[in-house]
CSV table of C-alpha atoms and ligand atoms in Angstrom, one decimal:
chain,number,residue,atom,x,y,z
A,1,MET,CA,86.4,-53.9,-7.0
A,2,ILE,CA,85.8,-51.4,-3.7
A,3,TYR,CA,86.0,-47.7,-5.4
A,4,LEU,CA,82.7,-49.8,-7.6
A,5,ILE,CA,81.1,-50.6,-4.3
A,6,ILE,CA,81.4,-47.4,-3.1
A,7,ILE,CA,80.3,-45.8,-5.6
A,8,ILE,CA,76.8,-47.7,-5.9
A,9,LEU,CA,76.6,-47.4,-1.6
A,10,ILE,CA,76.8,-43.5,-2.8
A,11,PHE,CA,74.7,-43.5,-5.4
A,12,ILE,CA,72.1,-45.2,-3.3
A,13,ILE,CA,72.3,-42.9,-0.3
A,14,LEU,CA,72.3,-40.0,-2.7
A,15,PHE,CA,68.2,-42.0,-4.2
A,16,LEU,CA,67.3,-41.9,-0.3
A,17,LEU,CA,68.0,-38.8,0.3
A,18,LEU,CA,66.4,-37.3,-2.3
A,19,HIS,CA,63.3,-39.4,-1.8
A,20,LEU,CA,63.7,-37.9,1.3
A,21,ILE,CA,64.4,-35.1,0.7
A,22,ILE,CA,60.8,-34.7,-1.9
A,23,TYR,CA,58.7,-37.6,1.4
A,24,TYR,CA,59.9,-34.6,4.4
A,25,LYS,CA,58.7,-31.2,0.7
A,26,ASN,CA,54.8,-33.2,0.4
A,27,LEU,CA,54.2,-33.8,4.1
A,28,LYS,CA,55.2,-30.1,4.4
A,29,ASP,CA,52.9,-29.3,1.7
A,30,ILE,CA,50.3,-31.1,3.7
A,31,VAL,CA,51.2,-30.2,7.0
A,32,GLN,CA,50.2,-25.8,5.1
A,33,TYR,CA,47.1,-28.2,3.4
A,34,THR,CA,45.0,-29.4,6.6
A,35,LYS,CA,45.9,-25.5,8.0
A,36,ASP,CA,44.3,-24.2,4.8
A,37,LEU,CA,41.9,-26.5,6.0
A,38,LEU,CA,41.2,-25.4,9.3
A,39,ASN,CA,40.7,-21.5,8.1
A,40,ALA,CA,38.1,-22.1,6.0
A,41,LYS,CA,40.2,-21.8,2.2
A,42,TYR,CA,38.5,-25.1,0.7
A,43,SER,CA,39.6,-23.8,-3.0
A,44,SER,CA,43.3,-25.1,-2.4
A,45,ARG,CA,44.3,-27.9,-3.6
A,46,ILE,CA,47.4,-30.0,-3.2
A,47,LEU,CA,49.0,-32.0,-7.0
A,48,LYS,CA,49.0,-36.2,-5.8
A,49,LYS,CA,53.3,-36.2,-6.7
A,50,THR,CA,53.5,-39.0,-5.3
A,51,LYS,CA,52.4,-42.3,-5.1
A,52,GLY,CA,51.9,-45.0,-2.5
A,53,MET,CA,50.3,-44.5,1.7
A,54,LEU,CA,51.3,-40.1,1.2
A,55,ALA,CA,49.5,-40.1,-2.6
A,56,ASN,CA,46.4,-41.5,-1.2
A,57,LEU,CA,46.0,-38.9,2.6
A,58,ILE,CA,46.4,-36.4,-0.6
A,59,GLU,CA,43.6,-37.9,-2.4
A,60,ASN,CA,41.3,-38.4,0.9
A,61,LEU,CA,42.5,-34.5,1.0
A,62,ASN,CA,41.3,-33.1,-1.2
A,63,ALA,CA,38.0,-35.0,-1.6
A,64,LEU,CA,37.4,-33.7,1.8
A,65,ALA,CA,38.5,-30.6,0.6
A,66,GLU,CA,36.7,-30.9,-2.6
A,67,LYS,CA,32.7,-31.5,-0.2
A,68,LEU,CA,34.0,-28.8,2.5
A,69,GLU,CA,33.6,-26.2,-0.3
A,70,GLU,CA,31.1,-27.3,-2.1
A,71,LYS,CA,28.9,-27.4,2.0
A,72,LYS,CA,30.1,-23.6,2.2
A,73,SER,CA,29.2,-22.2,-1.5
A,74,ILE,CA,26.0,-24.0,-0.5
A,75,SER,CA,25.1,-22.5,3.6
A,76,GLY,CA,26.8,-19.1,1.9
A,77,GLY,CA,24.0,-18.8,0.0
A,78,LYS,CA,22.2,-19.7,2.3
A,79,GLU,CA,23.5,-17.4,4.2
A,80,GLU,CA,23.1,-14.7,1.2
A,81,LEU,CA,19.5,-15.2,0.9
A,82,LEU,CA,17.6,-15.5,3.9
A,83,ASN,CA,20.1,-11.5,4.3
A,84,ILE,CA,18.6,-9.7,0.8
A,85,PHE,CA,15.0,-11.9,2.6
A,86,PHE,CA,15.1,-9.7,5.8
A,87,GLU,CA,16.1,-7.3,3.9
A,88,GLU,CA,13.8,-6.2,1.2
A,89,MET,CA,10.9,-8.1,3.0
A,90,LYS,CA,8.3,-5.3,3.5
A,91,GLU,CA,7.5,-6.5,7.6
A,92,GLY,CA,10.0,-4.9,9.6
A,93,PHE,CA,12.8,-6.9,11.2
A,94,VAL,CA,14.3,-7.4,14.0
A,95,LEU,CA,17.0,-10.0,16.1
A,96,THR,CA,18.0,-10.1,19.6
A,97,ARG,CA,20.0,-11.5,22.2
A,98,LEU,CA,18.1,-13.3,24.8
A,99,SER,CA,18.6,-9.7,26.7
A,100,GLY,CA,17.2,-7.4,24.9
A,101,GLU,CA,20.3,-6.6,22.5
A,102,ILE,CA,19.6,-5.9,19.0
A,103,ILE,CA,21.7,-7.9,16.8
A,104,GLN,CA,20.4,-7.1,13.5
A,105,ALA,CA,17.1,-4.4,11.9
A,106,ASN,CA,15.9,-4.3,8.3
A,107,ARG,CA,15.4,-1.2,6.1
A,108,SER,CA,11.5,-1.8,7.2
A,109,ILE,CA,12.0,-0.7,10.4
A,110,GLN,CA,14.6,1.9,10.1
A,111,LYS,CA,11.0,3.6,7.6
A,112,ILE,CA,8.9,3.7,9.7
A,113,PHE,CA,11.2,4.7,13.6
A,114,GLY,CA,14.4,6.7,11.5
A,115,GLU,CA,17.7,5.0,10.7
A,116,LYS,CA,18.8,5.7,14.2
A,117,ALA,CA,16.0,3.7,16.3
A,118,PHE,CA,16.6,-0.2,16.2
A,119,GLN,CA,20.8,-0.1,16.3
A,120,SER,CA,22.6,-3.0,16.5
A,121,GLY,CA,24.0,-2.5,19.9
A,122,LYS,CA,20.6,-1.0,21.8
A,123,ILE,CA,18.9,-2.6,24.2
A,124,ILE,CA,15.6,-2.8,22.8
A,125,GLN,CA,13.0,-3.0,26.2
A,126,GLU,CA,14.8,0.9,26.2
A,127,LEU,CA,14.0,2.0,22.6
A,128,ILE,CA,10.5,3.3,24.4
A,129,ILE,CA,7.8,2.9,22.6
A,130,ASN,CA,5.2,2.4,24.5
A,131,ARG,CA,4.7,1.0,27.6
A,132,GLU,CA,2.5,-2.6,26.2
A,133,PHE,CA,5.9,-3.1,23.3
A,134,ILE,CA,7.8,-2.3,27.0
A,135,GLU,CA,6.3,-5.3,29.3
A,136,PHE,CA,6.1,-7.2,25.6
A,137,THR,CA,10.1,-7.3,25.3
A,138,ASN,CA,10.3,-8.3,28.8
A,139,LYS,CA,8.1,-11.2,29.1
A,140,ILE,CA,10.1,-14.6,29.8
A,141,PRO,CA,9.6,-16.7,26.3
A,142,ASP,CA,7.0,-19.7,27.1
A,143,LYS,CA,5.5,-20.5,23.7
A,144,LYS,CA,7.3,-20.1,21.2
A,145,ILE,CA,5.4,-17.9,18.9
A,146,GLU,CA,3.9,-14.7,21.2
A,147,PHE,CA,2.0,-11.1,20.0
A,148,MET,CA,1.1,-8.5,20.7
A,149,GLU,CA,-1.2,-5.3,19.0
A,150,LEU,CA,0.9,-1.8,19.0
A,151,GLU,CA,-0.9,0.5,18.2
A,152,LEU,CA,1.5,4.5,17.4
A,153,PRO,CA,-1.2,7.6,17.0
A,154,ASP,CA,1.9,9.9,16.8
A,155,LEU,CA,2.9,7.5,13.8
A,156,GLY,CA,-1.0,6.6,12.8
A,157,LYS,CA,0.2,3.4,12.8
A,158,THR,CA,-0.5,0.1,14.1
A,159,PHE,CA,0.7,-3.1,13.8
A,160,ILE,CA,0.6,-6.9,15.0
A,161,VAL,CA,4.4,-7.4,15.9
A,162,SER,CA,5.4,-11.1,15.8
A,163,ARG,CA,8.5,-12.4,19.1
A,164,PHE,CA,9.6,-15.9,17.9
A,165,TYR,CA,12.1,-18.3,20.2
A,166,LEU,CA,14.8,-19.9,18.1
A,167,GLU,CA,16.0,-21.9,21.7
A,168,SER,CA,19.1,-23.2,20.0
A,169,GLN,CA,20.5,-19.7,19.3
A,170,GLN,CA,18.9,-17.7,22.6
A,171,TRP,CA,17.3,-15.6,20.2
A,172,PHE,CA,14.4,-13.7,19.6
A,173,ILE,CA,12.9,-12.7,15.6
A,174,TYR,CA,10.5,-9.7,15.9
A,175,LEU,CA,8.2,-9.4,12.6
A,176,PHE,CA,5.9,-5.8,12.1
A,177,ASN,CA,3.5,-6.4,10.6
A,178,ASP,CA,1.2,-2.8,8.7
A,179,ILE,CA,-2.5,-2.9,9.7
A,180,THR,CA,-3.5,0.4,9.8
A,181,ASP,CA,-5.4,-0.7,5.8
A,182,ALA,CA,-7.0,-3.2,7.4
A,183,LYS,CA,-7.6,-1.7,10.2
A,184,ASN,CA,-8.3,1.5,8.7
A,185,LEU,CA,-10.4,-0.9,6.1
A,186,LYS,CA,-12.6,-2.4,8.9
A,187,ARG,CA,-13.6,1.9,10.0
A,188,ILE,CA,-14.1,2.8,7.1
A,189,LYS,CA,-16.9,-0.4,6.6
A,190,ALA,CA,-19.0,0.6,10.0
A,191,ASP,CA,-18.7,4.1,9.8
A,192,PHE,CA,-20.5,3.4,5.2
A,193,ILE,CA,-22.8,1.1,7.2
A,194,THR,CA,-23.1,3.5,10.5
A,195,ASN,CA,-24.0,6.2,7.7
A,196,LEU,CA,-25.8,4.5,5.1
A,197,SER,CA,-28.5,3.3,8.0
A,198,HIS,CA,-28.9,7.0,9.1
A,199,GLU,CA,-29.7,8.2,5.9
A,200,LEU,CA,-32.1,5.7,4.9
A,201,ARG,CA,-33.5,5.9,8.0
A,202,THR,CA,-34.8,9.4,7.7
A,203,PRO,CA,-37.4,9.5,5.2
A,204,LEU,CA,-37.8,6.0,6.0
A,205,THR,CA,-39.1,8.0,9.9
A,206,ALA,CA,-41.0,10.1,7.3
A,207,ILE,CA,-42.8,8.2,5.4
A,208,LYS,CA,-44.1,5.9,8.3
A,209,GLY,CA,-44.6,9.1,10.6
A,210,TYR,CA,-46.8,11.1,7.1
A,211,LEU,CA,-48.6,7.9,6.2
A,212,GLU,CA,-49.9,7.2,9.1
A,213,ALA,CA,-51.2,10.2,9.3
A,214,LEU,CA,-52.6,10.1,5.7
A,215,ASP,CA,-55.0,7.7,7.2
A,216,ASP,CA,-56.4,10.0,9.5
A,217,PRO,CA,-59.9,10.3,8.0
A,218,ASP,CA,-60.7,13.5,9.4
A,219,LEU,CA,-57.2,15.0,8.0
A,220,ASP,CA,-58.2,18.0,5.6
A,221,LYS,CA,-56.9,18.7,2.2
A,222,VAL,CA,-54.5,20.9,2.8
A,223,ASN,CA,-52.1,19.7,4.3
A,224,ARG,CA,-53.7,16.2,2.6
A,225,GLU,CA,-51.9,17.9,-0.6
A,226,ARG,CA,-48.7,18.6,2.1
A,227,PHE,CA,-48.3,15.2,4.0
A,228,VAL,CA,-48.8,13.5,0.0
A,229,LYS,CA,-46.0,15.7,-1.5
A,230,ILE,CA,-43.7,15.0,1.4
A,231,VAL,CA,-43.9,11.3,1.1
A,232,ARG,CA,-43.1,12.6,-2.6
A,233,GLU,CA,-40.5,13.6,-1.8
A,234,ASN,CA,-38.8,11.9,0.9
A,235,ILE,CA,-38.6,8.1,-1.5
A,236,GLU,CA,-37.8,10.4,-4.1
A,237,ARG,CA,-34.5,11.0,-1.2
A,238,LEU,CA,-34.8,7.1,-1.3
A,239,THR,CA,-34.6,6.6,-5.3
A,240,ASN,CA,-31.6,9.2,-5.3
A,241,ILE,CA,-29.4,7.2,-2.3
A,242,VAL,CA,-29.9,4.0,-3.8
A,243,SER,CA,-29.4,4.4,-7.0
A,244,ASP,CA,-26.2,7.3,-6.4
A,245,LEU,CA,-24.6,4.3,-4.4
A,246,LEU,CA,-25.9,0.9,-6.9
A,247,VAL,CA,-23.1,4.0,-9.4
A,248,LEU,CA,-20.8,4.3,-6.4
A,249,SER,CA,-20.5,0.7,-5.1
A,250,ASP,CA,-19.9,0.1,-9.6
A,251,VAL,CA,-16.9,2.6,-9.7
A,252,GLU,CA,-15.6,1.1,-6.9
A,253,ARG,CA,-15.0,-2.5,-7.3
A,254,GLN,CA,-11.3,-3.0,-8.2
A,255,GLU,CA,-11.8,-4.6,-10.8
A,256,ARG,CA,-13.8,-3.1,-12.4
A,257,LYS,CA,-13.1,-2.2,-16.2
A,258,LEU,CA,-13.6,0.7,-18.8
A,259,ASN,CA,-15.3,0.9,-21.5
A,260,ILE,CA,-13.0,3.2,-22.9
A,261,GLU,CA,-14.3,5.7,-26.1
A,262,LYS,CA,-13.7,8.7,-28.6
A,263,ILE,CA,-15.5,11.1,-26.5
A,264,ASP,CA,-16.3,14.3,-28.6
A,265,LEU,CA,-15.8,16.3,-25.2
A,266,ASN,CA,-17.3,19.4,-26.5
A,267,GLU,CA,-21.1,16.9,-27.8
A,268,LEU,CA,-20.1,15.8,-23.5
A,269,ILE,CA,-19.9,18.7,-21.5
A,270,GLN,CA,-23.0,20.1,-23.9
A,271,GLU,CA,-25.3,17.9,-23.4
A,272,VAL,CA,-25.0,17.5,-20.0
A,273,ILE,CA,-25.4,21.5,-19.5
A,274,SER,CA,-28.9,21.2,-21.6
A,275,LEU,CA,-30.6,18.4,-18.6
A,276,PHE,CA,-29.8,20.9,-16.2
A,277,ARG,CA,-30.7,24.4,-18.5
A,278,LYS,CA,-34.4,25.3,-16.9
A,279,THR,CA,-33.4,24.4,-13.1
A,280,ALA,CA,-30.8,27.3,-13.5
A,281,GLU,CA,-32.7,29.2,-15.7
A,282,GLU,CA,-36.1,28.7,-12.8
A,283,LYS,CA,-33.1,30.1,-10.2
A,284,GLY,CA,-32.5,33.0,-12.4
A,285,LEU,CA,-28.5,31.6,-12.9
A,286,TYR,CA,-26.2,31.5,-16.2
A,287,LEU,CA,-24.9,28.3,-16.9
A,288,ASN,CA,-21.3,28.7,-19.8
A,289,PHE,CA,-20.4,26.7,-22.3
A,290,SER,CA,-17.8,28.3,-24.8
A,291,PRO,CA,-16.2,25.2,-26.8
A,292,VAL,CA,-13.5,24.6,-28.0
A,293,SER,CA,-10.2,23.0,-30.2
A,294,ILE,CA,-8.8,19.5,-28.5
A,295,PRO,CA,-9.1,16.0,-29.5
A,296,THR,CA,-11.0,13.6,-28.9
A,297,TYR,CA,-10.7,11.9,-25.9
A,298,SER,CA,-10.8,8.3,-24.5
A,299,GLY,CA,-11.9,7.2,-22.1
A,300,ASP,CA,-15.8,5.7,-20.5
A,301,ARG,CA,-18.9,7.9,-22.0
A,302,PHE,CA,-20.6,6.5,-19.5
A,303,LEU,CA,-18.7,7.6,-16.2
A,304,ILE,CA,-17.4,11.0,-17.9
A,305,GLN,CA,-20.7,12.3,-18.2
A,306,GLN,CA,-21.2,10.8,-14.5
A,307,LEU,CA,-19.0,13.0,-13.0
A,308,LEU,CA,-20.1,15.8,-15.3
A,309,ILE,CA,-23.7,15.5,-14.3
A,310,ASN,CA,-22.0,15.1,-10.9
A,311,LEU,CA,-20.3,18.4,-10.9
A,312,VAL,CA,-22.8,21.3,-12.8
A,313,SER,CA,-25.6,19.5,-10.8
A,314,ASN,CA,-23.8,20.6,-7.5
A,315,GLY,CA,-23.1,24.1,-9.0
A,316,ILE,CA,-27.0,25.0,-9.8
A,317,ARG,CA,-27.8,23.5,-6.1
A,318,PHE,CA,-24.5,25.7,-4.3
A,319,THR,CA,-25.3,28.8,-5.9
A,320,GLU,CA,-28.1,31.2,-5.8
A,321,LYS,CA,-26.9,34.5,-7.6
A,322,GLY,CA,-24.6,34.3,-11.0
A,323,GLY,CA,-24.0,30.6,-12.3
A,324,VAL,CA,-22.3,28.3,-13.8
A,325,GLU,CA,-19.5,28.2,-15.8
A,326,VAL,CA,-17.7,25.3,-17.6
A,327,SER,CA,-14.8,25.0,-19.9
A,328,ALA,CA,-12.5,22.1,-21.4
A,329,LYS,CA,-8.6,22.9,-22.9
A,330,TYR,CA,-6.3,20.4,-23.7
A,331,GLU,CA,-2.7,21.1,-22.6
A,332,LYS,CA,0.9,19.0,-22.6
A,333,ASP,CA,-1.0,15.3,-23.4
A,334,LYS,CA,-3.2,15.4,-20.1
A,335,PHE,CA,-7.7,17.4,-20.5
A,336,TYR,CA,-9.3,20.1,-18.4
A,337,ILE,CA,-12.0,19.9,-17.7
A,338,THR,CA,-13.0,23.5,-15.4
A,339,VAL,CA,-16.2,23.7,-13.2
A,340,SER,CA,-16.4,26.6,-11.4
A,341,ASP,CA,-19.5,28.9,-9.7
A,342,THR,CA,-20.5,31.4,-8.1
A,343,GLY,CA,-22.3,30.0,-5.2
A,344,ILE,CA,-21.9,29.3,-1.5
A,345,GLY,CA,-17.8,27.7,-1.2
A,346,ILE,CA,-16.6,25.8,1.0
A,347,PRO,CA,-14.7,26.6,4.2
A,348,SER,CA,-10.8,25.3,3.5
A,349,GLU,CA,-10.7,22.9,6.4
A,350,GLU,CA,-13.7,21.2,4.9
A,351,ILE,CA,-11.9,20.6,0.8
A,352,PRO,CA,-10.6,17.1,2.0
A,353,ARG,CA,-13.5,15.9,3.5
A,354,ILE,CA,-15.9,16.3,0.9
A,355,PHE,CA,-14.6,12.9,-1.1
A,356,GLU,CA,-15.9,11.5,1.8
A,357,ARG,CA,-19.1,9.2,0.8
A,358,PHE,CA,-22.3,11.0,2.2
A,359,TYR,CA,-19.8,14.3,4.3
A,360,THR,CA,-21.9,17.0,3.5
A,361,VAL,CA,-20.6,20.3,5.1
A,362,ASP,CA,-24.0,21.8,5.9
A,363,LYS,CA,-26.6,18.8,6.2
A,364,ALA,CA,-30.1,20.6,6.5
A,365,ARG,CA,-29.3,22.2,3.2
A,366,SER,CA,-27.4,19.9,1.2
A,367,ARG,CA,-30.3,17.7,1.6
A,368,THR,CA,-33.3,19.5,1.1
A,369,GLN,CA,-31.6,20.7,-2.3
A,370,GLY,CA,-31.9,16.6,-3.0
A,371,GLY,CA,-28.4,16.0,-2.6
A,372,THR,CA,-27.0,12.3,-1.0
A,373,GLY,CA,-23.6,12.9,0.0
A,374,LEU,CA,-21.7,10.9,-2.7
A,375,GLY,CA,-21.6,12.6,-5.9
A,376,LEU,CA,-18.3,13.7,-4.9
A,377,SER,CA,-16.9,10.2,-4.3
A,378,ILE,CA,-19.4,8.8,-7.4
A,379,VAL,CA,-16.7,11.7,-9.1
A,380,LYS,CA,-13.6,11.4,-7.7
A,381,HIS,CA,-14.2,6.6,-8.5
A,382,ILE,CA,-14.9,7.8,-11.4
A,383,VAL,CA,-11.2,10.4,-11.7
A,384,GLN,CA,-9.0,7.6,-10.4
A,385,LEU,CA,-10.5,5.2,-12.3
A,386,HIS,CA,-9.3,7.3,-15.6
A,387,GLN,CA,-6.5,7.6,-14.0
A,388,GLY,CA,-6.7,12.2,-14.2
A,389,GLU,CA,-6.9,14.3,-10.4
A,390,ILE,CA,-9.6,16.6,-9.3
A,391,LYS,CA,-7.9,19.5,-7.5
A,392,VAL,CA,-10.8,22.1,-5.3
A,393,GLU,CA,-10.2,25.5,-5.4
A,394,SER,CA,-13.3,27.5,-2.9
A,395,ARG,CA,-13.8,31.0,-1.9
A,396,LEU,CA,-17.0,30.9,1.0
A,397,ARG,CA,-19.5,33.2,-0.4
A,398,GLN,CA,-17.7,34.2,-3.9
A,399,GLY,CA,-17.7,30.2,-5.4
A,400,SER,CA,-16.0,27.6,-6.2
A,401,LYS,CA,-14.0,25.9,-9.1
A,402,PHE,CA,-13.2,22.1,-9.5
A,403,THR,CA,-11.0,21.5,-11.6
A,404,VAL,CA,-11.1,17.5,-13.8
A,405,ILE,CA,-7.3,16.6,-15.2
A,406,LEU,CA,-7.1,13.3,-17.4
A,407,PRO,CA,-4.2,11.9,-18.8
A,408,ASP,CA,-5.1,11.0,-23.0
A,409,LEU,CA,-6.2,7.2,-22.7
A,410,THR,CA,-5.8,6.8,-26.2
A,411,PRO,CA,-3.0,4.1,-26.8
A,412,THR,CA,0.5,4.8,-28.5
A,413,SER,CA,0.2,2.0,-31.9
B,501,ADP,P1,-24.1,16.4,-2.2
B,501,ADP,O1,-25.8,15.2,-3.0
B,501,ADP,O2,-24.9,16.9,-1.3
B,501,ADP,O3,-24.0,18.2,-3.1
B,501,ADP,P2,-21.8,15.9,-2.9
B,501,ADP,O4,-20.6,14.3,-2.5
B,501,ADP,O5,-21.8,16.2,-4.0
B,501,ADP,O6,-23.3,16.0,-1.9
B,501,ADP,O7,-20.7,16.5,-1.9
B,501,ADP,C1,-20.5,16.7,-1.0
B,501,ADP,C2,-20.1,18.0,-0.6
B,501,ADP,O8,-19.8,19.4,-0.9
B,501,ADP,C3,-22.1,18.6,-0.3
B,501,ADP,O9,-23.2,18.6,0.6
B,501,ADP,C4,-21.3,20.1,0.2
B,501,ADP,O10,-21.1,20.9,1.5
B,501,ADP,C5,-19.7,20.4,-0.3
B,501,ADP,N1,-20.2,20.6,-2.3
B,501,ADP,C6,-20.0,20.2,-3.2
B,501,ADP,N2,-19.4,21.2,-4.7
B,501,ADP,C7,-19.8,22.2,-4.4
B,501,ADP,C8,-20.2,23.7,-4.0
B,501,ADP,N3,-19.6,23.4,-6.0
B,501,ADP,N4,-20.0,24.3,-4.1
B,501,ADP,C9,-20.2,24.5,-2.2
B,501,ADP,N5,-19.9,23.2,-2.1
B,501,ADP,C10,-20.3,21.9,-2.6
């Protein structure tokens, strides 16, 4: 009997011991689990192998880990999103500590100032951009957002720099917004209005002056006829400016749609040449074009005609002996139209400017020949509208050659 009791007791002790071992093992797992959570390893889980209080604790810890994991993935996603946003944005972005030490700078800022300029660890005040910028970065933050206009003549750029102060982190965010184009546009608009006023005032002043002179009853017949001729010429000049301006404003409209149709370039060039045949003959100049076999071009007939008129008219106006030759060819899916003359030529340093509105190499000469200084601006826009390009080769007193290259715009179906 006593043996039986001893055996039962041994069994009970063994059973309790086993439970204790399992309990201890579970407790050890839980301690390791909490360590994982502390180390932000939120994805690990623990299997519920027991019942009772320990099971409740494991259940609660698993629920907590799930929540933490979800939060981590959201904030990780947010961080990634912010990083992509800052890296890809076209504004320059620099993050610094209160001391000015750079924490991060994005790709745009490196593109502007070079890869090494805004390296992390450098001090923003020590990047000698200019005095105003240093003063700006040295300012004690009083408002949350501050601005400055940063002009960098060496780079030919102007920026609006905004500085945001993140009080909670004691960080500064600098944003560099490139406003060069907007500034240039403002200047171009202002220049255009000044030029236009000047261009209109000159003939208007002449008209006013000569009309007053014509009022004189004692004016002799010869002078009267001369003055009337001058008034007429100036009215014609005003008309030319206004009609060129109308064409220019039409081709400059960004949303302007091309009226694409099939054009026989040989026919169109011949048509334009016939408009100038008489003028060329009067000046004793040749005006040649030899038709070639080329495919039909798809483009805006009216605009291509305007382009040709401007180039041929310039060729004749700026040539005193010899003449003008027009040619066309089709090569590697592109149409080439060339207008070359044996005229006065263009000084090489002036070539980049001749496409500007109202720009003329010799103002007096251009005016007496009925020029407005708008013709080549119109040509440039027409070429751009047709996705083409224009090239100029010129030698003083030897002549000029304008080559228009137009891609084949025929829709491929
Ligand atoms: P314009 O009405 O004065 O001809 P454009 O815009 O057509 O205006 O041309 C601008 C300037 O470019 C001209 O005033 C002239 O100085 C120069 N130019 C244009 N075409 C020629 C050419 N074929 N030969 C010499 N100079 C030219």
